[in-house]
Short mmCIF file of C-alpha atoms and ligand atoms in Angstrom, two decimals:
data_model
loop_
_atom_site.label_atom_id
_atom_site.label_comp_id
_atom_site.label_asym_id
_atom_site.label_seq_id
_atom_site.Cartn_x
_atom_site.Cartn_y
_atom_site.Cartn_z
CA MET A 25 -37.32 44.52 24.90
CA ALA A 26 -39.23 45.00 21.61
CA ILE A 27 -41.92 47.57 22.17
CA MET A 28 -44.61 48.71 19.84
CA ILE A 29 -46.05 52.21 20.28
CA LEU A 30 -49.51 52.73 18.73
CA GLY A 31 -50.00 56.47 18.27
CA GLY A 32 -46.27 57.11 18.60
CA ASP A 33 -46.36 60.39 16.64
CA GLY A 34 -48.69 62.04 19.19
CA PHE A 35 -48.19 64.39 22.15
CA CYS A 36 -47.64 61.59 24.75
CA GLY A 37 -46.51 58.82 22.16
CA TRP A 38 -43.53 60.66 20.71
CA PRO A 39 -41.81 61.53 24.03
CA THR A 40 -42.58 58.13 25.38
CA THR A 41 -40.98 56.46 22.21
CA LEU A 42 -37.82 58.45 22.71
CA HIS A 43 -37.62 57.79 26.50
CA LEU A 44 -38.00 53.95 25.98
CA SER A 45 -35.52 54.03 23.03
CA ARG A 46 -33.01 55.90 25.19
CA GLN A 47 -33.22 52.99 27.82
CA GLY A 48 -32.11 50.53 25.06
CA HIS A 49 -35.33 49.11 24.04
CA ASP A 50 -36.20 48.32 20.32
CA LEU A 51 -39.08 50.81 19.32
CA ILE A 52 -41.64 50.32 16.58
CA ILE A 53 -44.20 53.15 16.03
CA VAL A 54 -47.54 52.70 14.35
CA ASP A 55 -49.42 55.88 13.54
CA ASN A 56 -51.93 56.94 10.79
CA PHE A 57 -51.33 60.67 11.38
CA SER A 58 -54.86 61.28 12.04
CA ARG A 59 -54.04 63.83 14.62
CA ARG A 60 -52.05 65.85 12.00
CA ASP A 61 -55.06 65.45 9.61
CA ILE A 62 -57.40 66.79 12.29
CA ASP A 63 -55.02 69.85 12.61
CA ASN A 64 -55.79 70.44 8.91
CA GLU A 65 -59.50 69.94 9.51
CA LEU A 66 -59.61 72.50 12.41
CA GLU A 67 -57.22 74.76 10.55
CA ILE A 68 -54.76 74.81 13.56
CA SER A 69 -51.26 73.73 14.28
CA SER A 70 -49.18 73.01 17.30
CA LEU A 71 -47.78 76.06 18.88
CA THR A 72 -44.35 74.37 18.75
CA PRO A 73 -43.05 73.64 15.11
CA ILE A 74 -43.22 69.88 14.90
CA LYS A 75 -41.38 67.99 12.28
CA SER A 76 -42.53 65.04 10.25
CA LEU A 77 -42.19 61.66 11.87
CA GLY A 78 -39.63 60.75 9.32
CA GLU A 79 -37.41 63.76 10.04
CA ARG A 80 -37.99 63.15 13.89
CA ILE A 81 -36.76 59.55 13.55
CA ARG A 82 -33.78 60.68 11.44
CA ALA A 83 -32.80 63.30 13.98
CA TRP A 84 -32.88 60.89 16.74
CA ARG A 85 -30.79 58.42 14.92
CA ASP A 86 -28.21 61.26 14.01
CA LEU A 87 -28.09 62.21 17.70
CA THR A 88 -28.03 58.89 19.51
CA GLY A 89 -27.32 56.18 16.80
CA LYS A 90 -30.55 54.56 17.99
CA GLU A 91 -33.12 53.11 15.45
CA ILE A 92 -36.81 53.62 15.60
CA ARG A 93 -38.89 51.89 12.98
CA SER A 94 -42.33 53.24 11.89
CA TRP A 95 -45.37 52.13 10.10
CA HIS A 96 -48.13 54.21 8.77
CA PHE A 97 -51.58 52.52 8.92
CA ASP A 98 -54.93 52.70 10.77
CA VAL A 99 -55.15 50.45 13.84
CA ALA A 100 -59.00 50.73 13.83
CA LYS A 101 -59.26 49.71 10.25
CA ASN A 102 -56.17 47.63 9.06
CA TYR A 103 -56.58 44.63 11.25
CA ASP A 104 -54.54 42.38 8.86
CA GLN A 105 -51.67 44.69 8.95
CA LEU A 106 -51.72 44.96 12.55
CA LEU A 107 -51.78 41.34 12.87
CA THR A 108 -48.98 40.69 10.58
CA LEU A 109 -46.78 43.22 12.28
CA ILE A 110 -47.38 41.54 15.70
CA CYS A 111 -46.68 38.08 14.32
CA ASP A 112 -43.40 39.37 12.60
CA GLU A 113 -42.22 41.57 15.45
CA LYS A 114 -43.22 39.41 18.51
CA PRO A 115 -43.42 42.59 20.77
CA HIS A 116 -42.96 42.05 24.44
CA CYS A 117 -45.20 45.10 25.14
CA ILE A 118 -47.56 47.25 23.12
CA VAL A 119 -48.33 50.75 24.45
CA HIS A 120 -51.64 51.97 23.02
CA PHE A 121 -52.14 55.66 22.56
CA ALA A 122 -53.93 55.43 19.17
CA GLU A 123 -57.20 56.99 20.00
CA GLN A 124 -59.02 60.38 19.37
CA ARG A 125 -58.37 62.01 22.60
CA ALA A 126 -60.15 65.47 22.79
CA ALA A 127 -63.52 65.54 24.55
CA PRO A 128 -64.60 68.90 22.76
CA TYR A 129 -63.73 67.34 19.45
CA SER A 130 -65.77 64.23 20.24
CA MET A 131 -68.74 66.28 20.89
CA LYS A 132 -68.71 68.64 17.88
CA SER A 133 -71.34 66.89 15.61
CA SER A 134 -72.67 63.42 15.06
CA ARG A 135 -69.88 62.80 12.59
CA HIS A 136 -67.30 63.50 15.29
CA LYS A 137 -69.11 61.27 17.83
CA ARG A 138 -69.31 58.40 15.24
CA TYR A 139 -65.69 58.72 14.27
CA THR A 140 -64.45 58.95 17.93
CA VAL A 141 -66.48 55.81 18.98
CA SER A 142 -65.56 53.74 15.84
CA ASN A 143 -61.92 54.81 15.93
CA ASN A 144 -61.23 54.21 19.67
CA ILE A 145 -63.27 51.13 20.34
CA ASN A 146 -62.13 49.39 17.07
CA ALA A 147 -58.51 50.34 17.71
CA THR A 148 -58.70 48.81 21.21
CA ASN A 149 -60.53 45.76 19.92
CA ASN A 150 -58.49 45.09 16.97
CA LEU A 151 -55.42 45.35 19.21
CA LEU A 152 -56.63 42.73 21.68
CA ALA A 153 -58.13 40.38 18.95
CA ALA A 154 -54.79 40.54 17.22
CA ILE A 155 -52.93 39.73 20.17
CA VAL A 156 -55.10 36.63 20.78
CA GLU A 157 -54.84 35.51 17.11
CA SER A 158 -51.14 35.87 17.00
CA GLY A 159 -50.54 33.74 20.14
CA ILE A 160 -47.94 36.35 21.20
CA ASP A 161 -47.90 37.08 24.93
CA ALA A 162 -47.57 40.80 24.61
CA HIS A 163 -48.30 43.15 27.68
CA VAL A 164 -50.68 45.95 26.77
CA VAL A 165 -50.10 49.29 28.38
CA HIS A 166 -53.06 51.46 27.59
CA LEU A 167 -53.68 55.09 28.18
CA GLY A 168 -56.94 55.64 29.74
CA THR A 169 -58.28 58.74 31.60
CA MET A 170 -59.16 59.82 35.06
CA GLY A 171 -62.46 60.94 33.41
CA VAL A 172 -63.85 57.32 33.51
CA TYR A 173 -64.56 57.84 37.10
CA GLY A 174 -66.56 61.24 36.50
CA TYR A 175 -66.51 63.94 38.91
CA ASP A 176 -69.19 63.13 41.23
CA ALA A 177 -67.50 61.08 43.91
CA ALA A 178 -67.33 63.60 46.71
CA GLY A 179 -66.67 62.06 50.08
CA LEU A 180 -64.69 59.15 48.47
CA LYS A 181 -61.13 58.78 47.75
CA ILE A 182 -61.14 57.33 43.99
CA PRO A 183 -59.49 54.03 44.19
CA GLU A 184 -57.20 52.60 41.51
CA GLY A 185 -60.01 51.12 39.26
CA TYR A 186 -61.69 48.81 41.46
CA LEU A 187 -64.27 49.43 44.24
CA PRO A 188 -64.80 46.87 47.10
CA VAL A 189 -68.62 46.36 47.38
CA ARG A 190 -70.62 44.38 49.93
CA MET A 191 -74.07 43.02 49.09
CA ALA A 192 -76.77 40.99 51.13
CA GLY A 193 -76.55 37.38 49.75
CA LEU A 194 -79.60 35.46 48.96
CA ASP A 195 -79.14 33.36 52.08
CA GLY A 196 -78.53 36.43 54.18
CA SER A 197 -74.75 36.29 54.17
CA VAL A 198 -72.67 39.29 53.27
CA VAL A 199 -71.25 38.82 49.69
CA GLU A 200 -68.05 40.86 49.04
CA ARG A 201 -66.73 41.61 45.58
CA GLU A 202 -64.35 44.06 43.90
CA VAL A 203 -65.92 45.70 40.74
CA LEU A 204 -64.84 48.39 38.27
CA PHE A 205 -65.52 51.72 39.71
CA PRO A 206 -68.91 52.90 38.36
CA ALA A 207 -68.18 54.54 34.92
CA ASP A 208 -69.49 57.99 34.57
CA PRO A 209 -68.35 59.50 31.32
CA GLY A 210 -68.78 63.20 30.59
CA SER A 211 -68.36 63.13 26.89
CA ILE A 212 -68.37 60.65 23.88
CA TYR A 213 -64.43 60.55 24.26
CA HIS A 214 -64.59 59.58 27.88
CA LEU A 215 -67.41 57.13 27.01
CA THR A 216 -65.01 55.23 24.61
CA LYS A 217 -62.46 54.91 27.48
CA THR A 218 -65.14 53.50 29.85
CA GLN A 219 -65.79 50.91 26.97
CA ASP A 220 -62.11 50.18 26.65
CA GLN A 221 -62.24 49.01 30.32
CA LEU A 222 -64.77 46.48 29.46
CA LEU A 223 -62.88 45.16 26.54
CA PHE A 224 -59.80 44.80 28.68
CA ALA A 225 -61.70 42.93 31.39
CA PHE A 226 -63.18 40.60 28.88
CA TYR A 227 -60.01 39.78 26.98
CA ASN A 228 -58.12 39.44 30.22
CA LYS A 229 -60.69 37.03 31.61
CA ASN A 230 -61.27 35.01 28.47
CA ASP A 231 -57.90 35.06 26.84
CA ASN A 232 -55.48 35.73 29.82
CA ILE A 233 -54.22 38.95 27.92
CA ARG A 234 -51.92 40.93 30.37
CA VAL A 235 -53.10 44.53 30.62
CA THR A 236 -52.09 47.60 32.51
CA ASP A 237 -54.56 50.38 32.08
CA LEU A 238 -53.26 53.79 33.14
CA HIS A 239 -56.00 56.26 34.06
CA GLN A 240 -54.15 59.40 33.30
CA GLY A 241 -54.85 62.94 34.55
CA ILE A 242 -54.60 66.08 32.30
CA VAL A 243 -51.10 66.32 30.92
CA TRP A 244 -49.27 69.53 31.13
CA GLY A 245 -45.96 70.65 29.92
CA THR A 246 -44.30 69.98 26.51
CA GLN A 247 -40.67 68.79 26.61
CA THR A 248 -38.98 65.86 28.06
CA ARG A 249 -35.27 65.41 28.47
CA GLU A 250 -35.13 63.60 25.09
CA THR A 251 -37.39 65.91 23.07
CA ALA A 252 -35.44 68.88 24.27
CA LEU A 253 -32.16 67.52 22.84
CA ASP A 254 -32.68 69.09 19.33
CA ASN A 255 -35.37 71.34 17.65
CA ARG A 256 -36.22 68.51 15.30
CA LEU A 257 -37.38 66.39 18.20
CA ILE A 258 -39.59 69.09 19.80
CA ASN A 259 -42.94 67.66 21.00
CA ARG A 260 -46.39 69.18 20.05
CA PHE A 261 -48.22 71.91 22.19
CA ASP A 262 -51.95 72.13 21.62
CA TYR A 263 -53.61 75.50 22.73
CA ASP A 264 -56.78 75.55 20.68
CA GLY A 265 -60.36 75.15 22.03
CA ASP A 266 -60.65 71.61 21.10
CA TYR A 267 -57.33 69.94 21.94
CA GLY A 268 -55.59 72.42 24.07
CA THR A 269 -55.79 71.22 27.73
CA VAL A 270 -56.51 73.62 30.65
CA LEU A 271 -53.13 74.14 32.03
CA ASN A 272 -51.23 74.38 28.70
CA ARG A 273 -53.81 76.81 27.57
CA PHE A 274 -53.36 79.06 30.56
CA LEU A 275 -49.71 79.04 30.17
CA MET A 276 -49.87 80.20 26.43
CA GLN A 277 -52.59 82.65 27.17
CA ALA A 278 -50.46 84.19 29.87
CA ALA A 279 -47.40 84.23 27.51
CA ILE A 280 -49.45 86.37 24.93
CA GLY A 281 -51.27 88.49 27.50
CA TYR A 282 -54.72 86.86 26.71
CA PRO A 283 -57.13 86.83 29.69
CA LEU A 284 -57.13 83.29 31.16
CA THR A 285 -60.46 81.64 30.12
CA VAL A 286 -62.11 79.98 33.03
CA HIS A 287 -65.38 78.36 32.17
CA GLY A 288 -68.26 78.92 34.63
CA LYS A 289 -67.21 79.26 38.38
CA GLY A 290 -63.92 77.38 37.76
CA GLY A 291 -64.65 75.08 40.68
CA GLN A 292 -64.08 72.01 38.53
CA THR A 293 -61.39 70.11 40.30
CA ARG A 294 -59.16 67.97 37.99
CA ALA A 295 -56.09 65.76 38.28
CA PHE A 296 -52.89 66.64 36.48
CA ILE A 297 -49.55 65.15 35.57
CA ASN A 298 -46.40 66.59 33.79
CA ILE A 299 -45.49 65.14 30.49
CA GLN A 300 -42.07 64.08 31.96
CA ASP A 301 -43.86 62.01 34.49
CA THR A 302 -46.08 60.51 31.96
CA VAL A 303 -43.10 59.03 30.13
CA ARG A 304 -41.77 57.83 33.47
CA CYS A 305 -44.94 56.21 34.42
CA ILE A 306 -45.15 54.28 31.13
CA GLU A 307 -41.66 53.06 31.67
CA LEU A 308 -42.61 51.87 35.10
CA ALA A 309 -45.66 50.16 33.70
CA VAL A 310 -43.62 48.55 30.89
CA ASN A 311 -40.99 47.30 33.34
CA ASN A 312 -43.53 45.89 35.79
CA PRO A 313 -46.00 43.84 33.84
CA PRO A 314 -48.86 41.86 35.54
CA GLN A 315 -48.35 38.21 35.97
CA LYS A 316 -50.15 35.85 33.69
CA GLY A 317 -53.75 35.24 35.07
CA GLU A 318 -53.67 38.56 36.99
CA ARG A 319 -56.74 40.85 36.54
CA VAL A 320 -56.36 44.05 34.50
CA ARG A 321 -53.89 46.15 36.56
CA ILE A 322 -55.20 49.80 36.93
CA PHE A 323 -53.15 52.79 37.98
CA ASN A 324 -54.22 56.31 38.48
CA GLN A 325 -51.46 58.17 36.60
CA MET A 326 -51.78 61.63 38.22
CA THR A 327 -49.75 63.53 40.67
CA GLU A 328 -51.60 66.63 41.64
CA VAL A 329 -55.16 67.87 42.03
CA PHE A 330 -56.31 71.49 41.41
CA ARG A 331 -59.43 73.50 41.00
CA VAL A 332 -59.32 75.29 37.64
CA ILE A 333 -59.86 78.78 39.18
CA ASP A 334 -56.98 78.22 41.59
CA LEU A 335 -54.71 77.27 38.67
CA ALA A 336 -55.97 80.41 36.89
CA ARG A 337 -55.24 82.71 39.97
CA MET A 338 -51.78 81.22 40.35
CA ILE A 339 -50.73 81.93 36.88
CA ALA A 340 -52.57 85.32 36.86
CA GLU A 341 -50.50 86.43 39.75
CA MET A 342 -47.26 85.07 38.50
CA MET A 343 -47.63 86.49 34.93
CA ASP A 344 -49.78 89.56 35.69
CA VAL A 345 -52.68 88.64 33.36
CA PRO A 346 -56.38 89.05 34.02
CA ILE A 347 -58.92 86.20 34.31
CA ALA A 348 -61.98 86.18 32.11
CA GLN A 349 -64.78 84.04 33.60
CA ILE A 350 -66.97 83.02 30.56
CA PRO A 351 -70.08 80.77 30.32
CA ASN A 352 -69.40 77.06 30.63
CA MET A 353 -69.94 75.28 27.31
CA ARG A 354 -70.08 71.79 28.85
CA LYS A 355 -72.66 69.92 30.74
CA GLU A 356 -70.68 69.31 33.95
CA ARG A 357 -70.81 70.34 37.60
CA GLU A 358 -69.06 73.69 37.98
CA GLU A 359 -67.85 72.60 41.44
CA ASN A 360 -66.57 69.28 42.69
CA ALA A 361 -64.24 67.62 45.13
CA LEU A 362 -61.64 65.26 43.91
CA VAL A 363 -59.39 63.08 46.01
CA VAL A 364 -57.44 60.33 44.14
CA GLU A 365 -55.52 57.23 45.30
CA ASN A 366 -52.32 57.11 43.23
CA ALA A 367 -50.03 54.71 45.33
CA GLY A 368 -49.42 52.23 42.63
CA LEU A 369 -46.97 54.30 40.48
CA LEU A 370 -45.49 56.06 43.53
CA THR A 371 -44.70 52.56 44.95
CA LEU A 372 -42.94 51.60 41.81
CA GLY A 373 -40.70 54.54 42.07
CA LEU A 374 -42.47 57.73 40.54
CA ASN A 375 -41.03 60.87 41.90
CA PRO A 376 -43.37 63.67 40.75
CA ILE A 377 -42.59 66.96 39.25
CA THR A 378 -44.88 69.50 40.80
CA LEU A 379 -46.64 72.36 39.29
CA GLU A 380 -44.78 74.68 41.59
CA LYS A 381 -41.50 73.49 40.36
CA GLY A 382 -42.15 73.16 36.60
CA LEU A 383 -44.48 75.96 35.72
CA LEU A 384 -42.17 78.90 35.32
CA GLU A 385 -39.69 76.79 33.35
CA GLU A 386 -42.45 75.70 30.85
CA ILE A 387 -43.68 79.40 30.37
CA ALA A 388 -40.12 80.47 29.57
CA SER A 389 -38.97 77.66 27.47
CA VAL A 390 -42.07 77.01 25.49
CA ALA A 391 -45.04 79.32 25.78
CA ARG A 392 -43.07 82.48 25.49
CA LYS A 393 -40.65 81.16 23.00
CA PHE A 394 -43.24 80.07 20.44
CA ALA A 395 -46.01 82.72 21.34
CA HIS A 396 -45.47 84.20 17.82
CA ASN A 397 -46.99 80.99 16.29
CA CYS A 398 -50.30 81.45 18.15
CA ASP A 399 -53.48 82.20 16.16
CA ARG A 400 -55.56 83.96 18.80
CA THR A 401 -58.81 83.15 16.78
CA LYS A 402 -58.41 79.46 17.65
CA ILE A 403 -58.20 80.10 21.41
CA PRO A 404 -62.08 80.13 22.29
CA CYS A 405 -63.80 76.80 22.87
CA VAL A 406 -66.51 76.46 20.39
CA SER A 407 -67.66 72.94 21.14
CA ARG A 408 -70.69 72.94 23.34
CA TRP A 409 -72.78 70.26 24.85
N1 LIG B 516 -52.98 64.48 26.60
C1 LIG B 516 -53.66 64.42 27.73
O1 LIG B 516 -53.77 65.30 28.56
C2 LIG B 516 -54.24 62.98 28.02
C3 LIG B 516 -54.83 62.79 29.33
C4 LIG B 516 -55.46 61.54 29.52
C5 LIG B 516 -55.29 60.54 28.79
N2 LIG B 516 -54.69 60.68 27.50
C6 LIG B 516 -54.74 59.55 26.59
O2 LIG B 516 -53.41 59.33 26.12
C7 LIG B 516 -53.39 58.80 24.83
C8 LIG B 516 -52.52 59.72 23.82
O3 LIG B 516 -52.97 61.07 23.97
P1 LIG B 516 -52.13 62.24 23.19
O4 LIG B 516 -52.40 63.43 23.97
O5 LIG B 516 -50.93 61.83 22.95
O6 LIG B 516 -53.06 62.38 21.93
P2 LIG B 516 -52.53 62.66 20.32
O7 LIG B 516 -53.81 62.97 19.60
O8 LIG B 516 -51.61 63.67 20.41
O9 LIG B 516 -51.94 61.24 19.93
C9 LIG B 516 -52.65 60.17 19.53
C10 LIG B 516 -51.85 59.56 18.38
O10 LIG B 516 -52.53 58.37 17.88
C11 LIG B 516 -52.67 58.40 16.51
N3 LIG B 516 -54.00 57.72 16.25
C12 LIG B 516 -55.14 58.01 16.49
N4 LIG B 516 -55.97 57.00 16.07
C13 LIG B 516 -55.25 56.12 15.38
C14 LIG B 516 -55.47 54.92 14.68
N5 LIG B 516 -56.70 54.43 14.54
N6 LIG B 516 -54.51 54.23 14.08
C15 LIG B 516 -53.13 54.67 14.16
N7 LIG B 516 -52.89 55.80 14.88
C16 LIG B 516 -53.86 56.53 15.44
C17 LIG B 516 -52.82 59.88 16.16
O11 LIG B 516 -52.47 60.18 14.85
C18 LIG B 516 -51.84 60.52 17.15
O12 LIG B 516 -50.58 60.63 16.65
C19 LIG B 516 -54.88 58.86 24.24
O13 LIG B 516 -55.45 57.67 24.34
C20 LIG B 516 -55.56 59.79 25.41
O14 LIG B 516 -56.81 59.50 25.65
C21 LIG B 516 -54.16 61.98 27.16
#
């Protein structure tokens, strides 16, 4: 199958590209390297020493004989180039990762808010408009976030995208509908993902575009079977206050003996998934497209739920490091319950890697191994809202 990966140089996009290439698909990456540019802006770098995209692709060809082609352009700005590429390549599937993905970065200043909105929403709209204009029936697989639901649904099991509602009809009858679960974004980044949902719903209804929207939890881990094959294929690992996600930050902090930074009470409950399960979920979504005419398919791409303080305690005990409870920088509830439906991907065959099984391996193979690359001054979260 011909598959385009928008954002294929990123943390999720690169291992997904390799995983799908290994299955024998024909892979084309589009990336504008904005993530690498943001590293320069923030004066940070991945804990793991990542190679240029060209070197990564050459290494993959040397090791496996498989070709990955790549294009360097901005999906949010270069509509004509995107359209031409889709018309030329006629992809069966387009996996869309090409968005600014850090909530703290999106809240740093008005410039960062405006960049995140314009980049993310234009990237998604350009992709959908280009598919319509090309006339190519490409299945869109999009990486959304569990954050679209917000963290205020105590007493409910969060469904996969749609909520059944009953209302009193004008004639007194009961009217039943399924609506998108009420959006409740906690940052400008999350807001763009809730807007993406409306774009998908509209293009699906109006133009019959087939879409799978994966509402992903927080990804932890670094390497997959493919990225671990050679040092030149290594995946990125973000640990800084803007891009580092909570569990990977804890792993790195533990590896260098830095007290684990818990914001506020730590009762924030979040959904998680290992990077190896991310690539497997995307493979499952790619291989199981919705039918033409089917509404947007939404899966909750997560495997486990934890409270931040419990994660910190687990790692503190395992690694003998202290916990530092510091003031919360975000406007969010410091305690919430979270129960999530995730039957969709499990039914398709996902067999999750649990934290219990993967944690120690991750600390040994990545966090400890590359601890010497850590710039401790970049660990604190400085974005506040
Ligand atoms: N990492 C997580 O924990 C996580 C959790 C939930 C959802 N997601 C979603 O998964 C997707 C990928 O996340 P990631 O962690 O790999 O992020 P990332 O920043 O590492 O990767 C995104 C890639 O897209 C590229 N990109 C961004 N805007 C672009 C544009 N306009 N044109 C071309 N390329 C562009 C970047 O250069 C980067 O290589 C994002 O949409 C994110 O919202 C990630």
